[in-house]
Amino acid sequence: PLTQSYEAVQGKLSGVIAVGGADFEEGVDKGLAAAVEPTMGWSKGARKILVILGDAPPHAADMPATLKMAEGFAKDGWVVNAINVGPPQLTGKAFRQICKAGGGASVDASAGTQTLVQEMLILSMGQEHRQALSGFVEEVRAVREGMTKKAGK
């Protein structure tokens, strides 16, 4: 279920172990379906934004259904975004197609840490906040640089 508790998330993720499968592709469709289950605890009236974080595309046979699912989510007011931490030429292409169908955007982690943090904020809060969030990230970077220079003196 959704939570605002960092400790709960950390505890849950620390017990996750990747097992099974001998193929490169993943069950992206299954992750999307699980994310919208009522048991996740989405608040009524909440902005519904999904962010896929993955290193592999869906199984080729599942791609049409995954695209249809993303389109359906978009029609129901959801936004499907993705962060690709895998090969841009393989995973990136699939994630861009899914996000286009889901009314969202995709970013490759290879863009660098500052860009990735900025894009994660934008994907989570919405494209309409791009300018403000970009300015915020730039201000944080400038403050960090100033602190680093000050500490180095």
PDB file of C-alpha atoms in Angstrom:
ATOM      1  CA  PRO A   1       0.000   0.000   0.000  1.00  0.00           C
ATOM      2  CA  LEU A   2       0.975   3.622  -0.477  1.00  0.00           C
ATOM      3  CA  THR A   3       2.651   5.283   2.489  1.00  0.00           C
ATOM      4  CA  GLN A   4       4.405   8.484   3.451  1.00  0.00           C
ATOM      5  CA  SER A   5       6.728   6.593   5.799  1.00  0.00           C
ATOM      6  CA  TYR A   6      10.325   6.420   4.601  1.00  0.00           C
ATOM      7  CA  GLU A   7      11.005   3.655   7.134  1.00  0.00           C
ATOM      8  CA  ALA A   8       8.119   1.552   5.827  1.00  0.00           C
ATOM      9  CA  VAL A   9       9.350   1.879   2.240  1.00  0.00           C
ATOM     10  CA  GLN A  10      12.950   1.158   3.229  1.00  0.00           C
ATOM     11  CA  GLY A  11      11.882  -1.889   5.259  1.00  0.00           C
ATOM     12  CA  LYS A  12       9.786  -3.267   2.406  1.00  0.00           C
ATOM     13  CA  LEU A  13      12.452  -2.694  -0.253  1.00  0.00           C
ATOM     14  CA  SER A  14      15.294  -4.113   1.866  1.00  0.00           C
ATOM     15  CA  GLY A  15      13.592  -7.504   1.765  1.00  0.00           C
ATOM     16  CA  VAL A  16      13.108  -7.572  -2.010  1.00  0.00           C
ATOM     17  CA  ILE A  17      15.178 -10.136  -3.862  1.00  0.00           C
ATOM     18  CA  ALA A  18      15.100 -10.467  -7.651  1.00  0.00           C
ATOM     19  CA  VAL A  19      14.719 -14.111  -8.657  1.00  0.00           C
ATOM     20  CA  GLY A  20      13.470 -16.242 -11.494  1.00  0.00           C
ATOM     21  CA  GLY A  21      13.357 -15.845 -15.196  1.00  0.00           C
ATOM     22  CA  ALA A  22      16.248 -16.314 -17.515  1.00  0.00           C
ATOM     23  CA  ASP A  23      15.188 -13.733 -20.043  1.00  0.00           C
ATOM     24  CA  PHE A  24      15.959 -10.032 -20.287  1.00  0.00           C
ATOM     25  CA  GLU A  25      12.384  -8.759 -20.505  1.00  0.00           C
ATOM     26  CA  GLU A  26      10.192  -8.041 -17.495  1.00  0.00           C
ATOM     27  CA  GLY A  27       6.496  -8.208 -16.579  1.00  0.00           C
ATOM     28  CA  VAL A  28       5.932  -4.451 -16.858  1.00  0.00           C
ATOM     29  CA  ASP A  29       2.229  -5.058 -17.480  1.00  0.00           C
ATOM     30  CA  LYS A  30       1.947  -6.907 -14.180  1.00  0.00           C
ATOM     31  CA  GLY A  31       3.610  -4.037 -12.317  1.00  0.00           C
ATOM     32  CA  LEU A  32       1.265  -1.506 -13.885  1.00  0.00           C
ATOM     33  CA  ALA A  33      -1.772  -3.621 -13.039  1.00  0.00           C
ATOM     34  CA  ALA A  34      -0.631  -4.029  -9.420  1.00  0.00           C
ATOM     35  CA  ALA A  35      -0.036  -0.283  -9.043  1.00  0.00           C
ATOM     36  CA  VAL A  36      -3.675   0.595  -9.693  1.00  0.00           C
ATOM     37  CA  GLU A  37      -5.225  -2.070  -7.473  1.00  0.00           C
ATOM     38  CA  PRO A  38      -7.622  -0.619  -4.889  1.00  0.00           C
ATOM     39  CA  THR A  39      -5.550  -2.325  -2.176  1.00  0.00           C
ATOM     40  CA  MET A  40      -2.732   0.140  -2.915  1.00  0.00           C
ATOM     41  CA  GLY A  41      -4.671   2.748  -0.996  1.00  0.00           C
ATOM     42  CA  TRP A  42      -4.863   5.575  -3.518  1.00  0.00           C
ATOM     43  CA  SER A  43      -6.607   8.536  -1.882  1.00  0.00           C
ATOM     44  CA  LYS A  44      -9.885   9.576  -3.397  1.00  0.00           C
ATOM     45  CA  GLY A  45      -9.299  12.646  -5.562  1.00  0.00           C
ATOM     46  CA  ALA A  46      -5.503  12.155  -5.521  1.00  0.00           C
ATOM     47  CA  ARG A  47      -3.505  12.883  -8.626  1.00  0.00           C
ATOM     48  CA  LYS A  48      -2.753   9.492 -10.137  1.00  0.00           C
ATOM     49  CA  ILE A  49       0.814   9.393 -11.458  1.00  0.00           C
ATOM     50  CA  LEU A  50       2.652   6.134 -12.108  1.00  0.00           C
ATOM     51  CA  VAL A  51       6.410   6.038 -12.551  1.00  0.00           C
ATOM     52  CA  ILE A  52       7.890   2.850 -13.965  1.00  0.00           C
ATOM     53  CA  LEU A  53      11.477   2.368 -12.817  1.00  0.00           C
ATOM     54  CA  GLY A  54      13.083  -0.404 -14.782  1.00  0.00           C
ATOM     55  CA  ASP A  55      16.050  -1.783 -16.653  1.00  0.00           C
ATOM     56  CA  ALA A  56      14.251  -4.010 -19.142  1.00  0.00           C
ATOM     57  CA  PRO A  57      11.315  -3.707 -21.559  1.00  0.00           C
ATOM     58  CA  PRO A  58       8.138  -5.768 -21.347  1.00  0.00           C
ATOM     59  CA  HIS A  59       8.067  -9.179 -22.976  1.00  0.00           C
ATOM     60  CA  ALA A  60       7.446  -8.630 -26.692  1.00  0.00           C
ATOM     61  CA  ALA A  61       4.242 -10.673 -26.536  1.00  0.00           C
ATOM     62  CA  ASP A  62       2.971  -8.433 -23.693  1.00  0.00           C
ATOM     63  CA  MET A  63       3.762  -5.101 -25.351  1.00  0.00           C
ATOM     64  CA  PRO A  64       0.405  -4.650 -27.167  1.00  0.00           C
ATOM     65  CA  ALA A  65      -1.516  -5.338 -23.938  1.00  0.00           C
ATOM     66  CA  THR A  66       0.825  -3.066 -21.970  1.00  0.00           C
ATOM     67  CA  LEU A  67       0.228  -0.221 -24.439  1.00  0.00           C
ATOM     68  CA  LYS A  68      -3.523  -0.791 -24.296  1.00  0.00           C
ATOM     69  CA  MET A  69      -3.380  -0.783 -20.487  1.00  0.00           C
ATOM     70  CA  ALA A  70      -1.429   2.509 -20.482  1.00  0.00           C
ATOM     71  CA  GLU A  71      -3.956   4.045 -22.894  1.00  0.00           C
ATOM     72  CA  GLY A  72      -6.784   2.943 -20.623  1.00  0.00           C
ATOM     73  CA  PHE A  73      -5.072   4.458 -17.600  1.00  0.00           C
ATOM     74  CA  ALA A  74      -4.682   7.758 -19.437  1.00  0.00           C
ATOM     75  CA  LYS A  75      -8.385   7.750 -20.333  1.00  0.00           C
ATOM     76  CA  ASP A  76      -9.155   7.203 -16.632  1.00  0.00           C
ATOM     77  CA  GLY A  77      -7.038  10.205 -15.621  1.00  0.00           C
ATOM     78  CA  TRP A  78      -3.776   8.474 -14.773  1.00  0.00           C
ATOM     79  CA  VAL A  79      -0.386   9.519 -16.133  1.00  0.00           C
ATOM     80  CA  VAL A  80       2.195   6.817 -16.888  1.00  0.00           C
ATOM     81  CA  ASN A  81       5.855   7.900 -16.745  1.00  0.00           C
ATOM     82  CA  ALA A  82       9.091   5.912 -16.755  1.00  0.00           C
ATOM     83  CA  ILE A  83      12.707   6.102 -15.685  1.00  0.00           C
ATOM     84  CA  ASN A  84      14.907   3.788 -17.712  1.00  0.00           C
ATOM     85  CA  VAL A  85      17.982   2.481 -15.916  1.00  0.00           C
ATOM     86  CA  GLY A  86      18.691  -0.057 -18.655  1.00  0.00           C
ATOM     87  CA  PRO A  87      19.963   0.103 -22.224  1.00  0.00           C
ATOM     88  CA  PRO A  88      18.469   3.233 -23.858  1.00  0.00           C
ATOM     89  CA  GLN A  89      18.196   1.576 -27.270  1.00  0.00           C
ATOM     90  CA  LEU A  90      16.115  -1.344 -25.949  1.00  0.00           C
ATOM     91  CA  THR A  91      14.367  -0.387 -22.750  1.00  0.00           C
ATOM     92  CA  GLY A  92      14.184   3.321 -23.577  1.00  0.00           C
ATOM     93  CA  LYS A  93      12.295   2.696 -26.804  1.00  0.00           C
ATOM     94  CA  ALA A  94       9.694   0.494 -25.102  1.00  0.00           C
ATOM     95  CA  PHE A  95       9.288   2.877 -22.155  1.00  0.00           C
ATOM     96  CA  ARG A  96       8.810   5.846 -24.506  1.00  0.00           C
ATOM     97  CA  GLN A  97       6.022   3.962 -26.314  1.00  0.00           C
ATOM     98  CA  ILE A  98       4.320   3.049 -23.025  1.00  0.00           C
ATOM     99  CA  CYS A  99       4.575   6.609 -21.718  1.00  0.00           C
ATOM    100  CA  LYS A 100       3.238   8.076 -24.942  1.00  0.00           C
ATOM    101  CA  ALA A 101       0.233   5.754 -24.673  1.00  0.00           C
ATOM    102  CA  GLY A 102      -0.136   6.675 -20.993  1.00  0.00           C
ATOM    103  CA  GLY A 103       0.087  10.431 -21.515  1.00  0.00           C
ATOM    104  CA  GLY A 104       3.423  10.726 -19.735  1.00  0.00           C
ATOM    105  CA  ALA A 105       7.132  10.988 -20.393  1.00  0.00           C
ATOM    106  CA  SER A 106      10.201   8.794 -20.147  1.00  0.00           C
ATOM    107  CA  VAL A 107      13.745   9.668 -19.123  1.00  0.00           C
ATOM    108  CA  ASP A 108      16.968   7.667 -19.328  1.00  0.00           C
ATOM    109  CA  ALA A 109      19.100   7.459 -16.173  1.00  0.00           C
ATOM    110  CA  SER A 110      22.192   7.910 -18.320  1.00  0.00           C
ATOM    111  CA  ALA A 111      21.336  11.632 -18.439  1.00  0.00           C
ATOM    112  CA  GLY A 112      23.375  12.267 -15.271  1.00  0.00           C
ATOM    113  CA  THR A 113      22.462  12.646 -11.610  1.00  0.00           C
ATOM    114  CA  GLN A 114      21.240  16.262 -11.641  1.00  0.00           C
ATOM    115  CA  THR A 115      19.135  15.713 -14.741  1.00  0.00           C
ATOM    116  CA  LEU A 116      17.766  12.451 -13.359  1.00  0.00           C
ATOM    117  CA  VAL A 117      16.755  14.046 -10.045  1.00  0.00           C
ATOM    118  CA  GLN A 118      15.119  16.923 -11.903  1.00  0.00           C
ATOM    119  CA  GLU A 119      13.249  14.560 -14.231  1.00  0.00           C
ATOM    120  CA  MET A 120      12.123  12.338 -11.345  1.00  0.00           C
ATOM    121  CA  LEU A 121      10.588  15.385  -9.653  1.00  0.00           C
ATOM    122  CA  ILE A 122       8.886  16.457 -12.874  1.00  0.00           C
ATOM    123  CA  LEU A 123       7.587  12.950 -13.639  1.00  0.00           C
ATOM    124  CA  SER A 124       6.210  12.701 -10.105  1.00  0.00           C
ATOM    125  CA  MET A 125       4.623  16.143  -9.936  1.00  0.00           C
ATOM    126  CA  GLY A 126       3.607  16.710 -13.551  1.00  0.00           C
ATOM    127  CA  GLN A 127       4.990  18.264 -16.722  1.00  0.00           C
ATOM    128  CA  GLU A 128       3.178  21.534 -16.008  1.00  0.00           C
ATOM    129  CA  HIS A 129       5.676  22.109 -13.171  1.00  0.00           C
ATOM    130  CA  ARG A 130       8.763  21.622 -15.373  1.00  0.00           C
ATOM    131  CA  GLN A 131       9.907  25.258 -15.340  1.00  0.00           C
ATOM    132  CA  ALA A 132       9.492  25.741 -11.592  1.00  0.00           C
ATOM    133  CA  LEU A 133      11.115  22.408 -10.716  1.00  0.00           C
ATOM    134  CA  SER A 134      14.005  23.007 -13.104  1.00  0.00           C
ATOM    135  CA  GLY A 135      14.614  26.343 -11.366  1.00  0.00           C
ATOM    136  CA  PHE A 136      14.412  24.675  -7.961  1.00  0.00           C
ATOM    137  CA  VAL A 137      16.947  21.989  -8.907  1.00  0.00           C
ATOM    138  CA  GLU A 138      19.287  24.649 -10.291  1.00  0.00           C
ATOM    139  CA  GLU A 139      19.023  26.638  -7.048  1.00  0.00           C
ATOM    140  CA  VAL A 140      19.800  23.534  -4.978  1.00  0.00           C
ATOM    141  CA  ARG A 141      22.812  22.811  -7.204  1.00  0.00           C
ATOM    142  CA  ALA A 142      24.086  26.371  -6.764  1.00  0.00           C
ATOM    143  CA  VAL A 143      23.692  26.181  -2.981  1.00  0.00           C
ATOM    144  CA  ARG A 144      25.526  22.839  -2.880  1.00  0.00           C
ATOM    145  CA  GLU A 145      28.340  24.246  -5.015  1.00  0.00           C
ATOM    146  CA  GLY A 146      28.618  27.248  -2.708  1.00  0.00           C
ATOM    147  CA  MET A 147      28.749  25.002   0.345  1.00  0.00           C
ATOM    148  CA  THR A 148      31.391  22.801  -1.254  1.00  0.00           C
ATOM    149  CA  LYS A 149      33.559  25.806  -2.134  1.00  0.00           C
ATOM    150  CA  LYS A 150      33.115  27.266   1.353  1.00  0.00           C
ATOM    151  CA  ALA A 151      34.074  23.951   2.998  1.00  0.00           C
ATOM    152  CA  GLY A 152      37.124  23.653   0.741  1.00  0.00           C
ATOM    153  CA  LYS A 153      38.601  27.010   1.849  1.00  0.00           C
TER     154      LYS A 153
END
